[in-house]
Short mmCIF file of C-alpha atoms in Angstrom, two decimals:
data_model
loop_
_atom_site.label_atom_id
_atom_site.label_comp_id
_atom_site.label_asym_id
_atom_site.label_seq_id
_atom_site.Cartn_x
_atom_site.Cartn_y
_atom_site.Cartn_z
CA MET A 53 107.67 83.33 93.72
CA LYS A 54 104.02 84.14 91.75
CA LYS A 55 102.38 82.53 94.82
CA GLN A 56 102.92 85.03 97.31
CA LEU A 57 102.15 87.36 94.26
CA LYS A 58 99.30 86.23 93.99
CA ALA A 59 98.66 86.04 97.85
CA HIS A 60 99.34 89.28 98.74
CA LYS A 61 97.20 90.80 95.57
CA GLU A 62 94.34 88.77 97.09
CA ALA A 63 94.92 89.78 100.35
CA LEU A 64 94.49 92.73 99.36
CA ALA A 65 92.19 93.72 98.04
CA GLY A 66 90.44 91.83 100.76
CA LYS A 67 91.32 94.26 102.43
CA LEU A 68 90.28 96.55 99.94
CA ASP A 69 86.62 94.77 100.03
CA ARG A 70 86.15 95.39 103.52
CA ALA A 71 87.71 98.86 103.86
CA VAL A 72 85.02 100.51 101.02
CA ASP A 73 82.15 98.38 103.63
CA GLY A 74 82.12 99.76 106.08
CA LEU A 75 81.85 103.96 104.24
CA THR A 76 79.39 106.25 104.70
CA GLU A 77 77.85 107.25 102.31
CA GLU A 78 79.14 111.03 102.60
CA GLN A 79 82.77 108.65 102.95
CA ALA A 80 82.22 107.05 99.93
CA ALA A 81 81.58 110.22 97.41
CA GLU A 82 84.65 112.18 98.57
CA LEU A 83 86.26 108.99 98.39
CA PHE A 84 85.43 108.64 95.16
CA LEU A 85 85.55 112.34 94.05
CA THR A 86 89.49 112.27 95.43
CA ILE A 87 90.93 109.34 93.08
CA LEU A 88 89.27 111.27 90.14
CA HIS A 89 89.97 114.16 91.04
CA ASN A 90 93.54 112.83 91.57
CA ASP A 91 93.27 110.50 88.03
CA MET A 92 92.82 113.10 85.87
CA ARG A 93 95.36 115.90 87.49
CA ALA A 94 97.94 113.62 86.36
CA ILE A 95 95.47 113.41 82.99
CA VAL A 96 95.89 117.40 82.95
CA GLU A 97 100.05 116.68 84.40
CA ARG A 98 100.38 115.03 80.80
CA ALA A 99 99.26 116.44 79.00
CA LEU A 100 100.98 119.88 79.83
CA ILE A 101 104.46 118.18 79.51
CA ASN A 102 103.54 117.04 76.57
CA GLN A 103 102.26 120.59 75.66
CA ARG A 104 105.67 122.17 77.52
CA LYS A 105 107.83 119.26 75.06
CA GLN A 106 106.12 120.55 72.36
CA VAL A 107 106.58 124.26 72.89
CA VAL A 108 110.17 124.30 73.43
CA GLU A 109 110.47 121.73 69.78
CA VAL A 110 108.55 124.42 68.36
CA PHE A 111 111.19 126.98 70.32
CA GLU A 112 114.00 124.49 68.88
CA ASN A 113 113.37 124.40 64.65
CA TRP A 114 113.40 128.83 64.37
CA TRP A 115 116.01 128.80 66.57
CA ASP A 116 117.86 126.48 64.19
CA LYS A 117 115.94 128.07 61.53
CA TYR A 118 116.71 131.90 62.36
CA LYS A 119 119.98 131.49 64.41
CA VAL A 120 121.07 133.95 62.01
CA THR A 121 120.96 137.99 62.86
CA LEU A 122 119.95 140.94 60.80
CA THR A 123 123.34 141.65 60.83
CA GLU A 124 124.76 138.90 60.12
CA ILE A 125 122.67 138.98 57.04
CA GLU A 126 122.82 142.48 56.12
CA ALA A 127 126.73 142.50 56.67
CA LYS A 128 126.81 139.10 54.28
CA ARG A 129 124.30 141.13 51.11
CA ASP A 130 126.71 144.75 52.44
CA ALA A 131 129.70 142.60 50.92
CA ALA A 132 128.74 141.27 48.23
CA ALA A 133 126.83 144.22 46.37
CA LYS A 134 130.90 144.97 46.91
CA GLU A 135 132.05 142.71 45.43
CA LEU A 136 129.16 142.53 42.13
CA ARG A 137 130.25 146.25 42.42
CA GLY A 138 133.71 144.93 41.64
CA TYR A 139 133.29 142.58 39.33
CA LEU A 140 130.85 145.65 37.29
CA GLN A 141 133.41 147.64 37.26
CA GLY A 142 136.22 145.16 36.40
CA LEU A 143 133.88 145.28 33.02
CA GLY A 144 133.22 148.33 32.78
CA TYR A 145 129.42 148.95 33.58
CA VAL A 146 129.53 151.16 35.95
#
């Protein structure tokens, strides 16, 4: 199996070498630029994917941190103030 794979790789490399040797200078330049463009596109796409993941992680962190609404906070505050007033009245401070 390994011998067959190696033979196929060598055959493919030989075919590619012959095909490249048959290219004109303009065709070779165009091929080079196409390959370079595709490589750069892949690099940028990977970077974008990583950046998107980081943005999602930040927003998920913010959601976990700040998911309590202002209305909920105010309701808890009002309940605590009411309870405190009750204690203060019980102690005769109000």
